[in-house]
CSV table of C-alpha atoms and ligand atoms in Angstrom, one decimal:
chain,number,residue,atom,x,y,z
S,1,UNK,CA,-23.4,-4.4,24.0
S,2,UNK,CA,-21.4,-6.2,21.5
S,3,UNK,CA,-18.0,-6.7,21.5
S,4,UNK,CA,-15.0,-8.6,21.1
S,5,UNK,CA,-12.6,-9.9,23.3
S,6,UNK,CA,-9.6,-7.1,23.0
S,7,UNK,CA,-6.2,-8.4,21.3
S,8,UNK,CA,-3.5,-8.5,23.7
S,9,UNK,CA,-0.2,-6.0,22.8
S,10,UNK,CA,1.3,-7.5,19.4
S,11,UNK,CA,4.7,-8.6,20.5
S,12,UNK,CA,8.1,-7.5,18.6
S,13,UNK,CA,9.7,-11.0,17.1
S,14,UNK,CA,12.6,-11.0,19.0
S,15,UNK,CA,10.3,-11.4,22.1
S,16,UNK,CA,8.1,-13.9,20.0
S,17,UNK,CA,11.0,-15.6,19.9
S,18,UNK,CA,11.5,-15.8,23.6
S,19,UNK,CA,7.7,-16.7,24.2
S,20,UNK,CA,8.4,-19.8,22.4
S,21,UNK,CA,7.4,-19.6,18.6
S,22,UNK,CA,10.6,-21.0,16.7
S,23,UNK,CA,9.4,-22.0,13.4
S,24,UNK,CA,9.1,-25.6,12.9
S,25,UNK,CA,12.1,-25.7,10.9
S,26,UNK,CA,14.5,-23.6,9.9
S,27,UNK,CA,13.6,-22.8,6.3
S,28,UNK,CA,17.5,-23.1,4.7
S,29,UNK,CA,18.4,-26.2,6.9
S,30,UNK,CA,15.5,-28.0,6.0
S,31,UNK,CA,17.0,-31.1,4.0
S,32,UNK,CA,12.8,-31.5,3.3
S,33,UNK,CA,12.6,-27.9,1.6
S,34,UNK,CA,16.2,-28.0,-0.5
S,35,UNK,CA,17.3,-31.2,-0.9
S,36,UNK,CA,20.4,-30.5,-3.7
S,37,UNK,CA,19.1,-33.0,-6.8
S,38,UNK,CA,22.1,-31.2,-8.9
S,39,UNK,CA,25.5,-32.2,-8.6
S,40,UNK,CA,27.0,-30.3,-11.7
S,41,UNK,CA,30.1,-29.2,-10.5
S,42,UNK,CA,30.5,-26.2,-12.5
S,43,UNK,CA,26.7,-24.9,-11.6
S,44,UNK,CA,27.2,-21.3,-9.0
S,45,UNK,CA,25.1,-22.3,-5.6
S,46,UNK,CA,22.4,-20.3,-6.9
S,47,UNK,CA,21.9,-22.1,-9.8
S,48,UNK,CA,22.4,-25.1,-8.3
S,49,UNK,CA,20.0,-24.2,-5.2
S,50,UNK,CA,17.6,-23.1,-7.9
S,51,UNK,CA,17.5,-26.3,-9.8
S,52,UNK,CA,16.7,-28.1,-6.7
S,53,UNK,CA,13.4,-26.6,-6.0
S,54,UNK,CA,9.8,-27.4,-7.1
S,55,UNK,CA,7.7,-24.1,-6.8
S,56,UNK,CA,4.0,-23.3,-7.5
S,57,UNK,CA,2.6,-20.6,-8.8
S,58,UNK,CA,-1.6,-19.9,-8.3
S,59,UNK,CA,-2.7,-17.8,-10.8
S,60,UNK,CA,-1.6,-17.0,-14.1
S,61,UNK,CA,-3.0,-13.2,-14.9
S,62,UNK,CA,-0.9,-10.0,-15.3
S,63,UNK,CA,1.4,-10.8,-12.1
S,64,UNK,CA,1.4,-14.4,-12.2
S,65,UNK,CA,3.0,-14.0,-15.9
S,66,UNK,CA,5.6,-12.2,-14.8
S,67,UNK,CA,6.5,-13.8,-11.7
S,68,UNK,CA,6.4,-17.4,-14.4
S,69,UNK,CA,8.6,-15.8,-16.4
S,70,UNK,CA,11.4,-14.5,-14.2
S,71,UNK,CA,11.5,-17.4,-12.1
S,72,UNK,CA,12.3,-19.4,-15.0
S,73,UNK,CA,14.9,-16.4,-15.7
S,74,UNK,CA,16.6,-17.3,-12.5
S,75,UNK,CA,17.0,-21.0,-13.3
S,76,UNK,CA,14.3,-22.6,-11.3
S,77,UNK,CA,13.2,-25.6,-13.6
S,78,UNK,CA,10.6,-27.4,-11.6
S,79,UNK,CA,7.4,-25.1,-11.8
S,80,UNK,CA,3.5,-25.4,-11.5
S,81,UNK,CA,0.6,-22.8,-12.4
S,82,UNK,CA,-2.6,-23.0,-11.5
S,83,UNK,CA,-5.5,-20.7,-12.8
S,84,UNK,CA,-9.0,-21.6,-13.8
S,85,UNK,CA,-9.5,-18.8,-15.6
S,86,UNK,CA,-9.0,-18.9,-20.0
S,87,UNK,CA,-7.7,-16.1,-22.1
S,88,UNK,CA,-9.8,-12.5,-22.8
S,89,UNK,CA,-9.0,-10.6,-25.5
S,90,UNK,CA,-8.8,-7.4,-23.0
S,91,UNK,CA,-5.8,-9.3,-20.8
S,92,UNK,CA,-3.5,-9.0,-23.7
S,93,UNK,CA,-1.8,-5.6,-23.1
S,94,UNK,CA,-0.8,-7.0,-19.7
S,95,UNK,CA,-0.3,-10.4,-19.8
S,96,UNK,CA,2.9,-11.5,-20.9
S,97,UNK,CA,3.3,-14.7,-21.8
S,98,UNK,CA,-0.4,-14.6,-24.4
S,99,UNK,CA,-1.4,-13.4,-27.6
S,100,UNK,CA,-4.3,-13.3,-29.8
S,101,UNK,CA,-4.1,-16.7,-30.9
S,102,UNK,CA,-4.4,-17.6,-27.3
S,103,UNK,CA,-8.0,-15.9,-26.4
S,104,UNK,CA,-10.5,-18.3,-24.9
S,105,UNK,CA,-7.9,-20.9,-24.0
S,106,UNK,CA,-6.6,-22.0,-20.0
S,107,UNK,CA,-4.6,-19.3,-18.7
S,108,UNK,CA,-2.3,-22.1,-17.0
S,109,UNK,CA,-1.7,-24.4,-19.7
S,110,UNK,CA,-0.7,-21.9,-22.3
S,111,UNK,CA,1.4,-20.2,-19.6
S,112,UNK,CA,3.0,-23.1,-19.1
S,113,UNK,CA,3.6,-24.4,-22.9
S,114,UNK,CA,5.0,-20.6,-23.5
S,115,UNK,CA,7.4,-21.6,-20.6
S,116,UNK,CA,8.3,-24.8,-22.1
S,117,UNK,CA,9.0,-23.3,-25.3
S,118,UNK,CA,11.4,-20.4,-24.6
S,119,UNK,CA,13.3,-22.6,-21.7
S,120,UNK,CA,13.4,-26.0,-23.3
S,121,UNK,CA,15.2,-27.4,-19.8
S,122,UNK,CA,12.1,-25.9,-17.7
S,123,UNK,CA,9.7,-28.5,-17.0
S,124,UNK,CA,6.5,-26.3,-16.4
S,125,UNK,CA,3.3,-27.9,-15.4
S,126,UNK,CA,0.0,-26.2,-15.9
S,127,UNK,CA,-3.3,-26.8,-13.9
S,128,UNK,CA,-6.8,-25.6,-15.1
S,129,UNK,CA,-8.3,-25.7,-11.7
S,130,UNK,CA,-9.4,-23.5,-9.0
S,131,UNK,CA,-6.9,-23.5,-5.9
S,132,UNK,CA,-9.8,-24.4,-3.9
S,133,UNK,CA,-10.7,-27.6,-5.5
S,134,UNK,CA,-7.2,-28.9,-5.1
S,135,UNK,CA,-6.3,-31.6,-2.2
S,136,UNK,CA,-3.8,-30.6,0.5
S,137,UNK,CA,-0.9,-32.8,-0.9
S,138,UNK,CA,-1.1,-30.9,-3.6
S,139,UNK,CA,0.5,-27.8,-2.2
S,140,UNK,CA,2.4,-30.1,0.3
S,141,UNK,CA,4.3,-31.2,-2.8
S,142,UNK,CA,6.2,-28.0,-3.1
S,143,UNK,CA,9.0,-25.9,-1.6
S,144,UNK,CA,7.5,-22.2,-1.8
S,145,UNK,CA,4.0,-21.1,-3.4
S,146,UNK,CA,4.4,-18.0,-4.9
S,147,UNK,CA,0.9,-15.9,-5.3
S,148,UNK,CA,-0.1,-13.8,-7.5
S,149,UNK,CA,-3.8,-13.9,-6.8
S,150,UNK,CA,-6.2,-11.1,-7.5
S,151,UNK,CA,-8.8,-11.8,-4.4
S,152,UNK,CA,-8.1,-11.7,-0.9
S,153,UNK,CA,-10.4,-14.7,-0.3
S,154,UNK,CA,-8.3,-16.7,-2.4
S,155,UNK,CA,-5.2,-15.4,-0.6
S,156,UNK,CA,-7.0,-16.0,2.9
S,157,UNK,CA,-8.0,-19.9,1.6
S,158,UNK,CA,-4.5,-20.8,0.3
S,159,UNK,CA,-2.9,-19.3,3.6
S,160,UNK,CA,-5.0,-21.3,5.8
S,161,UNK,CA,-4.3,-24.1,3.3
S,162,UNK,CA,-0.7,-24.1,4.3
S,163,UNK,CA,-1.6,-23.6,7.8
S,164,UNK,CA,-3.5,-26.9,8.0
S,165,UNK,CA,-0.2,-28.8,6.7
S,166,UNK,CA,2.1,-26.9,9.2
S,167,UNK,CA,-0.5,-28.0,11.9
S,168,UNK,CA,-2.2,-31.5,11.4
S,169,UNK,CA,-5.9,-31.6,13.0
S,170,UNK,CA,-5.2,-31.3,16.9
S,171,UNK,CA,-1.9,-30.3,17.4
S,172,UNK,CA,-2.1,-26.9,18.6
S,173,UNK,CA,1.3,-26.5,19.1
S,174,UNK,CA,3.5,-24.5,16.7
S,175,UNK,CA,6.6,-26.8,18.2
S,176,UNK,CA,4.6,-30.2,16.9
S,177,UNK,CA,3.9,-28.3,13.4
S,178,UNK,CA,5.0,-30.5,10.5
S,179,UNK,CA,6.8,-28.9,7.6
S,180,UNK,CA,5.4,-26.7,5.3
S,181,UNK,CA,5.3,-24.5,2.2
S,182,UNK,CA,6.8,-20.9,2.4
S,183,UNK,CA,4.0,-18.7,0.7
S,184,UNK,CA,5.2,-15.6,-0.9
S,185,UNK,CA,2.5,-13.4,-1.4
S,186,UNK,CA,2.1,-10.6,-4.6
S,187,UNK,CA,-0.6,-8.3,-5.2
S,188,UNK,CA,-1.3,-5.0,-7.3
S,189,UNK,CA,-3.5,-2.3,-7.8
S,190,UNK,CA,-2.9,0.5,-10.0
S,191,UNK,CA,0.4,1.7,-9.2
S,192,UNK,CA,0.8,0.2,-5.8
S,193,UNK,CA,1.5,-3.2,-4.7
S,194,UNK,CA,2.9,-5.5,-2.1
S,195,UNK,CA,5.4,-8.6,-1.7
S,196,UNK,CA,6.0,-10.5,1.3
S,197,UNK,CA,7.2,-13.7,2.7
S,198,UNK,CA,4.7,-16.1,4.9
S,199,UNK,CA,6.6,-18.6,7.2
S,200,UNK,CA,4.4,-21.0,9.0
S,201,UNK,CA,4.6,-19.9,12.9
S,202,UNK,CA,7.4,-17.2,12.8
S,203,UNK,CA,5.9,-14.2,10.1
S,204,UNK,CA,2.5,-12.5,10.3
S,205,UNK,CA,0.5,-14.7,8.2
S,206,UNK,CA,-2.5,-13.2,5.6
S,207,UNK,CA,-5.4,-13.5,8.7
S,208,UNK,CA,-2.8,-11.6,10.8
S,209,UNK,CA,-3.4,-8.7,8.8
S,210,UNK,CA,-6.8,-9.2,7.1
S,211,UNK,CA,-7.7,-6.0,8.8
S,212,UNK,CA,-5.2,-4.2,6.3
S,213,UNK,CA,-7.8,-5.9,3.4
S,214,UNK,CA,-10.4,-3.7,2.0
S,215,UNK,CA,-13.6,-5.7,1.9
S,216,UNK,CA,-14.0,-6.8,-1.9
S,217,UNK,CA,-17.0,-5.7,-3.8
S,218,UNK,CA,-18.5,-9.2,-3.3
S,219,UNK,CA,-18.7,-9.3,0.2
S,220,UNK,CA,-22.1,-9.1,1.1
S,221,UNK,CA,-23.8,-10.7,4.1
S,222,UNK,CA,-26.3,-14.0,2.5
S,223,UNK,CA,-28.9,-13.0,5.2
S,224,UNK,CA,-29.2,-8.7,4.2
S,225,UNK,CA,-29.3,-9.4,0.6
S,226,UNK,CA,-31.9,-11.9,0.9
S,227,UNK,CA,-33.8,-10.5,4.1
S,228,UNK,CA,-32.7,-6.7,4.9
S,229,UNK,CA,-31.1,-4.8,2.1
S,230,UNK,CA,-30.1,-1.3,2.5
S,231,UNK,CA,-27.7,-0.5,-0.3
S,232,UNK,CA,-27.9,-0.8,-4.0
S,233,UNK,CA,-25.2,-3.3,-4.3
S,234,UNK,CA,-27.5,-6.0,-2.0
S,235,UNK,CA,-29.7,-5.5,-4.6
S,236,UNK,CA,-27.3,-6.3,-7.5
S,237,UNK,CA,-26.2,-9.1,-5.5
S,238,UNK,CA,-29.8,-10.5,-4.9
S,239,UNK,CA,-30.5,-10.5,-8.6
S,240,UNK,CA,-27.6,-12.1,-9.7
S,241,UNK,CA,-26.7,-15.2,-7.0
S,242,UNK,CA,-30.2,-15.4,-6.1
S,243,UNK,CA,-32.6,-14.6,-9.2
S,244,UNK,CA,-30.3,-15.6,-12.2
S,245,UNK,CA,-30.1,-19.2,-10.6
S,246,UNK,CA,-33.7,-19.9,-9.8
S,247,UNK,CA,-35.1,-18.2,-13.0
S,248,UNK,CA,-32.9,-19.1,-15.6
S,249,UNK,CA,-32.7,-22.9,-14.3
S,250,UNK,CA,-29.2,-23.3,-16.1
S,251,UNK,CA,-30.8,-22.7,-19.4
S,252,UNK,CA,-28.4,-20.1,-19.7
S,253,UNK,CA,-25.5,-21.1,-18.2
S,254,UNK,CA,-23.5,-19.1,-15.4
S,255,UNK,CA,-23.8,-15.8,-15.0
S,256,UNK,CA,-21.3,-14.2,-17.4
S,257,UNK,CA,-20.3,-10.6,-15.9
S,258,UNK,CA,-19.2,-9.6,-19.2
S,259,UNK,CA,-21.9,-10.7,-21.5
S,260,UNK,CA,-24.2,-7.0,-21.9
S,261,UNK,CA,-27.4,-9.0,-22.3
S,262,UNK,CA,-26.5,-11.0,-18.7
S,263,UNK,CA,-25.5,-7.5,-17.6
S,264,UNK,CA,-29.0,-6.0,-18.5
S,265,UNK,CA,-30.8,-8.6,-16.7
S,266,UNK,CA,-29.6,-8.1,-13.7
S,267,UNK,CA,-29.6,-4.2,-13.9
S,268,UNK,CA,-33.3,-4.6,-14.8
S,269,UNK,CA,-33.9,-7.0,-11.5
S,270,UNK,CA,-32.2,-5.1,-9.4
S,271,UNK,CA,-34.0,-2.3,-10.1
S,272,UNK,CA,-37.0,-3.8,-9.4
S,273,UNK,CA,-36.0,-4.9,-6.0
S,274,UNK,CA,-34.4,-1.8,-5.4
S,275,UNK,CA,-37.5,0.2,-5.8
S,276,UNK,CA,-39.8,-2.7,-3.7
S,277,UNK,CA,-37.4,-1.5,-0.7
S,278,UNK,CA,-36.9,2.5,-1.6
S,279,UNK,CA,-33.2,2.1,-2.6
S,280,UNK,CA,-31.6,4.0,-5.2
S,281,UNK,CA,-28.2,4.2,-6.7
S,282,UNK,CA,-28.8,1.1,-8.8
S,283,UNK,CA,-26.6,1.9,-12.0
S,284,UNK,CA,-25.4,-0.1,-15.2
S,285,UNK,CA,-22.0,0.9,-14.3
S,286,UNK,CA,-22.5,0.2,-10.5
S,287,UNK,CA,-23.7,-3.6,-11.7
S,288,UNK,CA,-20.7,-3.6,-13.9
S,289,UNK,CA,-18.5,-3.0,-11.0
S,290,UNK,CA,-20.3,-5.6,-8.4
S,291,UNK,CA,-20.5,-8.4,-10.8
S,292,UNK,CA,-16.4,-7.7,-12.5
S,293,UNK,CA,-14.5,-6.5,-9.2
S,294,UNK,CA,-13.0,-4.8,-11.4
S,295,UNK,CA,-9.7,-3.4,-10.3
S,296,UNK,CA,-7.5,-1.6,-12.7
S,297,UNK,CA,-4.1,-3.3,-13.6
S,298,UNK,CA,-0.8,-2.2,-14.8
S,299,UNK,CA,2.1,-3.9,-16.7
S,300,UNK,CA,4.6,-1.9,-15.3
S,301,UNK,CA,3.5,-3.0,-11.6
S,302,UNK,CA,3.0,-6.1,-12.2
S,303,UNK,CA,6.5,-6.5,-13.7
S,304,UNK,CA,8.2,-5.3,-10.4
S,305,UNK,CA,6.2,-6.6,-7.5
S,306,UNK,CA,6.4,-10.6,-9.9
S,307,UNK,CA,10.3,-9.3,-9.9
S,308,UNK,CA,10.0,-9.1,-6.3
S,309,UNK,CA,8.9,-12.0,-5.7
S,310,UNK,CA,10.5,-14.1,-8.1
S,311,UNK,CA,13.7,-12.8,-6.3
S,312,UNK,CA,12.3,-13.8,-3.0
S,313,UNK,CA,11.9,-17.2,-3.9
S,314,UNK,CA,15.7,-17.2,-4.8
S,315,UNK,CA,16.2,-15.5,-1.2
S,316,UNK,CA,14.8,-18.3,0.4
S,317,UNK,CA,16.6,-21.1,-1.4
S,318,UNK,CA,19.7,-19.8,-0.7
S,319,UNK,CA,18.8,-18.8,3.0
S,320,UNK,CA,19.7,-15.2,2.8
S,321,UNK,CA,16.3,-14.2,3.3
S,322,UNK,CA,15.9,-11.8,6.1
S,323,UNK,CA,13.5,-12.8,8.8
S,324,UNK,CA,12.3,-9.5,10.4
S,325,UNK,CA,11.7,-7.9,7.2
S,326,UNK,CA,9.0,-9.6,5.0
S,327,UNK,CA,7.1,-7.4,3.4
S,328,UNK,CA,7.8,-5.0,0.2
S,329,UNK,CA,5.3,-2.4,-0.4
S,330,UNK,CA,5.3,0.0,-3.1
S,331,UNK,CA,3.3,3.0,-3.9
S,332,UNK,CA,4.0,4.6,-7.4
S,333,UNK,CA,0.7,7.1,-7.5
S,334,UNK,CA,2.5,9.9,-6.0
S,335,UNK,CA,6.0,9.8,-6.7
S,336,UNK,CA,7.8,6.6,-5.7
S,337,UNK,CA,7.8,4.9,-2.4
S,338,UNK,CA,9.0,1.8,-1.3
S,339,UNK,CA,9.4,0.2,2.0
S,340,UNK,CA,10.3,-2.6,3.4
S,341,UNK,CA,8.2,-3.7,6.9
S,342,UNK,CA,8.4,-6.0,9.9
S,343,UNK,CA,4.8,-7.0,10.6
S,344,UNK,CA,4.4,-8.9,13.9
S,345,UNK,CA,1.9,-11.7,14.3
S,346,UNK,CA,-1.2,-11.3,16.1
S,347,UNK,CA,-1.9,-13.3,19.3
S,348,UNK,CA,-5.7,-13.7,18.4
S,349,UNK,CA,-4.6,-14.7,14.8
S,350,UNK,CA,-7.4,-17.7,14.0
S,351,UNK,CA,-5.2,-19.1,12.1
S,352,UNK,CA,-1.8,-18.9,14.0
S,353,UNK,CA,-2.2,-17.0,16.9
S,354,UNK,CA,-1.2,-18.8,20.2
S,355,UNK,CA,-4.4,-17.0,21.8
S,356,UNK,CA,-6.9,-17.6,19.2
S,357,UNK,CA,-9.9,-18.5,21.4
S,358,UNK,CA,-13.1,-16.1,19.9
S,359,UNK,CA,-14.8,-14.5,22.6
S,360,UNK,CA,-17.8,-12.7,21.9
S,361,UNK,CA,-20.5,-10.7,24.1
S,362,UNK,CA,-23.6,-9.9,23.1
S,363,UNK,CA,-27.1,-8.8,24.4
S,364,UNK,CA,-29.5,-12.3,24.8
S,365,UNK,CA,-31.9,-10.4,23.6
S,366,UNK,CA,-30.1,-9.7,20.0
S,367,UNK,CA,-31.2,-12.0,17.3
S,368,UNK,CA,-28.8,-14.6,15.5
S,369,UNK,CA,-29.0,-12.4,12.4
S,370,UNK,CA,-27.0,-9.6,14.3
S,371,UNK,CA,-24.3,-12.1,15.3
S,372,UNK,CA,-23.4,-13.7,12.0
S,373,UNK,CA,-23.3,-10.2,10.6
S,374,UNK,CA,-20.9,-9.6,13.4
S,375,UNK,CA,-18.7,-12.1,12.2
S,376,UNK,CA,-18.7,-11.2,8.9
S,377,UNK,CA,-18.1,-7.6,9.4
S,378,UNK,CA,-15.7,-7.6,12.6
S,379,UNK,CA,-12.4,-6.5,11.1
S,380,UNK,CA,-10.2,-8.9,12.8
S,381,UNK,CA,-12.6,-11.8,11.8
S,382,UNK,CA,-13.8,-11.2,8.2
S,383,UNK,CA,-15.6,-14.2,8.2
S,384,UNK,CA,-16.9,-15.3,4.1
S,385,UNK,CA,-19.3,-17.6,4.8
S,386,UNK,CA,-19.9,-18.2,8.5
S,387,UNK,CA,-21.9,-21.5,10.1
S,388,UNK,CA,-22.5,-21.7,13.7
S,389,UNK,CA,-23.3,-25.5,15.5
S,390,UNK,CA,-23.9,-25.9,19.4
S,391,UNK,CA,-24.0,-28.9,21.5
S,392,UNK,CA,-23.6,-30.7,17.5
S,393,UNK,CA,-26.9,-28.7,16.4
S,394,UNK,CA,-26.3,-26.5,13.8
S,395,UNK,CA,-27.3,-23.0,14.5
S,396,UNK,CA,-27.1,-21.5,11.6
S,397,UNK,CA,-25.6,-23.0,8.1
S,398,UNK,CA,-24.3,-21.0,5.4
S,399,UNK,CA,-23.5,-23.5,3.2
S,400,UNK,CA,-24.6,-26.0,1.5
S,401,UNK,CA,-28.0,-23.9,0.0
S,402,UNK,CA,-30.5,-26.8,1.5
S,403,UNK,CA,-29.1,-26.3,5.1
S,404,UNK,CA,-28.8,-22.6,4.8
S,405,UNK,CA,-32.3,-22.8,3.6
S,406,UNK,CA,-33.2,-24.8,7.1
S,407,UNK,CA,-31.6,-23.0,9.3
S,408,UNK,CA,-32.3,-19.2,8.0
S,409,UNK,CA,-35.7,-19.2,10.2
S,410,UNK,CA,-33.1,-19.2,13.6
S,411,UNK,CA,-31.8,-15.5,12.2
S,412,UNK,CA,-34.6,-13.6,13.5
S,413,UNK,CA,-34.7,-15.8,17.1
S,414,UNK,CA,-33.1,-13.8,19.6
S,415,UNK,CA,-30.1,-15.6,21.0
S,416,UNK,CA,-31.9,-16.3,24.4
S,417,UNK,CA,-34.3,-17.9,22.6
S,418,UNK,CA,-31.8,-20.6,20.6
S,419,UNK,CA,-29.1,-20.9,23.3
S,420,UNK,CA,-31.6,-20.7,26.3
S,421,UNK,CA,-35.4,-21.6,25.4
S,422,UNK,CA,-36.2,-18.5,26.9
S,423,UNK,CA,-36.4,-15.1,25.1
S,424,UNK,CA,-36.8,-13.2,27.9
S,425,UNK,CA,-33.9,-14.6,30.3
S,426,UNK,CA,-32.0,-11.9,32.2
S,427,UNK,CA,-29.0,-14.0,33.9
S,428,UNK,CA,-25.3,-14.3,32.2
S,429,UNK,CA,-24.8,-17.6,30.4
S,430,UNK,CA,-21.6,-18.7,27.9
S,431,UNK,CA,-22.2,-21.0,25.6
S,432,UNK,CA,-19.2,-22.6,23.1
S,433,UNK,CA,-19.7,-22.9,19.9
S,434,UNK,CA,-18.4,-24.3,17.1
S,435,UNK,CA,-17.6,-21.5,14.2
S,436,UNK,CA,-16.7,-23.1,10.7
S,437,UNK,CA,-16.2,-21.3,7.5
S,438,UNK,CA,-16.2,-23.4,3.8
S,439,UNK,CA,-14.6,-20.3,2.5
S,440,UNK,CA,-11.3,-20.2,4.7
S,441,UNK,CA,-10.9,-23.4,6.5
S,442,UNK,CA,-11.6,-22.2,9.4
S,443,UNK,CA,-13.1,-24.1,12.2
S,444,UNK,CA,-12.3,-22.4,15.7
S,445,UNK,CA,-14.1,-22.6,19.0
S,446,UNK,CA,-16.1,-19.8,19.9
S,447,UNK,CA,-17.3,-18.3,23.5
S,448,UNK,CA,-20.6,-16.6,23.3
S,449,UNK,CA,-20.9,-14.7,26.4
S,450,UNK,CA,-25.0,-13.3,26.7
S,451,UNK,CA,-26.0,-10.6,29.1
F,501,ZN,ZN1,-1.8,-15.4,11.5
């Protein structure tokens, strides 16, 4: 049987606040987080507060435009966009702050030199860069992060980015927790979307909740497209991070998912591959969708979930924030619905959970493959690109290619087999392990228990 270790009741926050988890800092009294640099006399406290504060924003699409442009609205004159995307001709009915002149240039930089030039007093810094490939001072620079991301990976990564500087390396206590950024999280699709407020150690964080996530179109175990696949989008996926790689050789550059002759290569390989394993259902629009994640966008959304967030940024500078209720949603597509929630933390969080010790149980007999599918798939876990060492051998490797490459022969092994030396051993055994993730930086320890 497989199974994971059952999540305790999830606590109310008054009694998390019994148990022990104070935040590190109270957000408005930290002299860190709002130190006053303006001493205009006739400035309001808002504007003064607002002045004061140095805020990032990661990513610069349709919401990250408008959360750019009304936080420069509200006064706040010390901001930073990151994005590593440039400028498509299609964003433009959507994304404020570009026009036509703009296409093919960095989404960040010319958000930030449109800033610049409307509010002369704004100084507005833009970063063409990928959140992941930035160092941790980086975000430990500012007062709030403010995302308006379009992948829940991303959102995952830069959560357990600001995790990392609330907890340095081996303190596992929330109490010894450093300071950290606030995040404030946007996100929309269609007519719905969602604002809320992260606080290091007193909200529910983004891996809190990851079971709320849809899987994105992209999430497909490395070991079932390569070994095992069943459905038409393992094929897609083969033939485009696998195929496109080795055969092209870089001749052609990256994969472009919106170039039609890229687009008709992989349709044509994935076909092939579909049909070597008796698949069907591979389509030009299905490769369309795997390859873009596409998900539909509008202004109109985007403009009141950027509002929303914009205004909680000016919440928390000027402490009025409420603590037990983080978390806008809104749901336009039938009728009009907003709420306003109190999500409580989980206990087994891996990320900020005070009980976040993985224990799994699994047959001996089952092979590695079934458990690293396990922690990709379990909903509490979501795991991007799981690697497994024990006893400092690595188990299995997901990353980098050569090591995965190395250690992809253990998938088939059963368990018994790796963990034991003997396949066919009957007795109990728990073995810890060490569970990493490049994707999320996460590195837990895990309890395998075999039966
Ligand atoms: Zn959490």
């Amino acid at each position: 049987m497989v199974a994971l270790e059952s999540a305790p009741p999830r606590s109310s926050s008054m009694e998390t606040r019994r148990e022990g988890w104070l935040p590190p800092k109270s957000f408005s009294s930290s002299a860190m987080a709002f130190e006053p640099k303006c001493d205009a006399a006739s400035a309001s406290e808002t504007e003064r507060v607002a002045r004061s504060m140095r805020v990032l924003v990661a990513g610069a699409g349709a919401l990250g435009c408008e959360i750019l442009r009304t936080l420069a609205l509200y006064g706040v004159k010390e901001i930073a966009v990151i994005d590593m995307d440039v400028i498509e001709e299609s964003n433009l009915n959507r994304q404020s702050l570009f026009s036509t002149e703009n296409i093919g240039q960095s989404k960040a930089l010319t958000a930030a030199a449109a800033l610049r030039e409307r509010f002369r007093d704004c100084d507005v810094v833009g970063y063409h860069a990928a959140i992941q490939d930035m160092p941790l001072d980086f975000f430990r620079s500012f007062q709030v992060i403010v995302s308006g991301l379009d992948s829940v990976e991303a959102r995952r990564w830069l959560n357990s980015c600001i995790f990392h500087i609330a907890r340095p390396v081996g303190l596992e206590s929330a109490r010894n927790a450093s300071y950290a950024p606030v995040l404030i999280d946007g996100g929309t699709e269609g007519l719905a979307g969602q604002a809320r407020t992260i606080r290091p150690y007193e909200t529910a964080c983004i891996e809190c909740t990851v079971d709320l996530y849809a899987n994105e179109g992209t999430q497909y175990p490395l070991c079932t497209v390569v070994g095992t696949p069943r459905e038409p989008e393992h094929c897609i996926e083969y033939a485009a991070s696998a195929l496109w790689p080795s055969q092209h050789n870089g001749s052609l550059g990256p994969l472009d998912p919106y170039n039609a002759e890229h687009i008709e290569w992989v349709y044509g390989r994935a076909r092939q591959r579909a049909e070597q394993f008796g698949i069907d259902g591979v389509t030009v629009s299905l490769v369309k969708h795997v390859l873009q994640h596409s998900v539909p966008a509008v202004a109109t959304t985007n403009a009141f979930i950027g509002a929303a967030c914009a205004l909680e940024v000016v919440k928390l500078a000027n402490g009025i924030s409420h603590p037990d209720a983080t978390w806008l949603a809104f749901n336009g597509t039938s009728g009009i619905c907003i709420q306003s929630l109190h999500i409580d933390r989980r206990r087994s969080c891996p990320i900020c959970g005070p009980e976040s010790r993985i224990t799994i149980h699994m047959s001996g007999k089952a092979p590695l493959r079934e458990l690293v599918e396990l922690l990709r798939t379990h909903p509490e876990l979501r795991c991007r690109n799981p690697s497994l060492v024990w006893a400092y051998r690595p188990i299995y490797m997901s990353a980098p290619r050569p090591l995965e490459e190395v250690t992809r022969q253990n998938l088939d092994k059963p368990l018994n087999q790796i963990l034991i030396g003997n396949q066919n051993a009957e007795n109990s055994a728990e073995f810890i392990l060490t569970l990493t993730d490049s994707g999320l930086r996460l590195s837990r320890e895990m309890h395998l228990i075999l039966h």
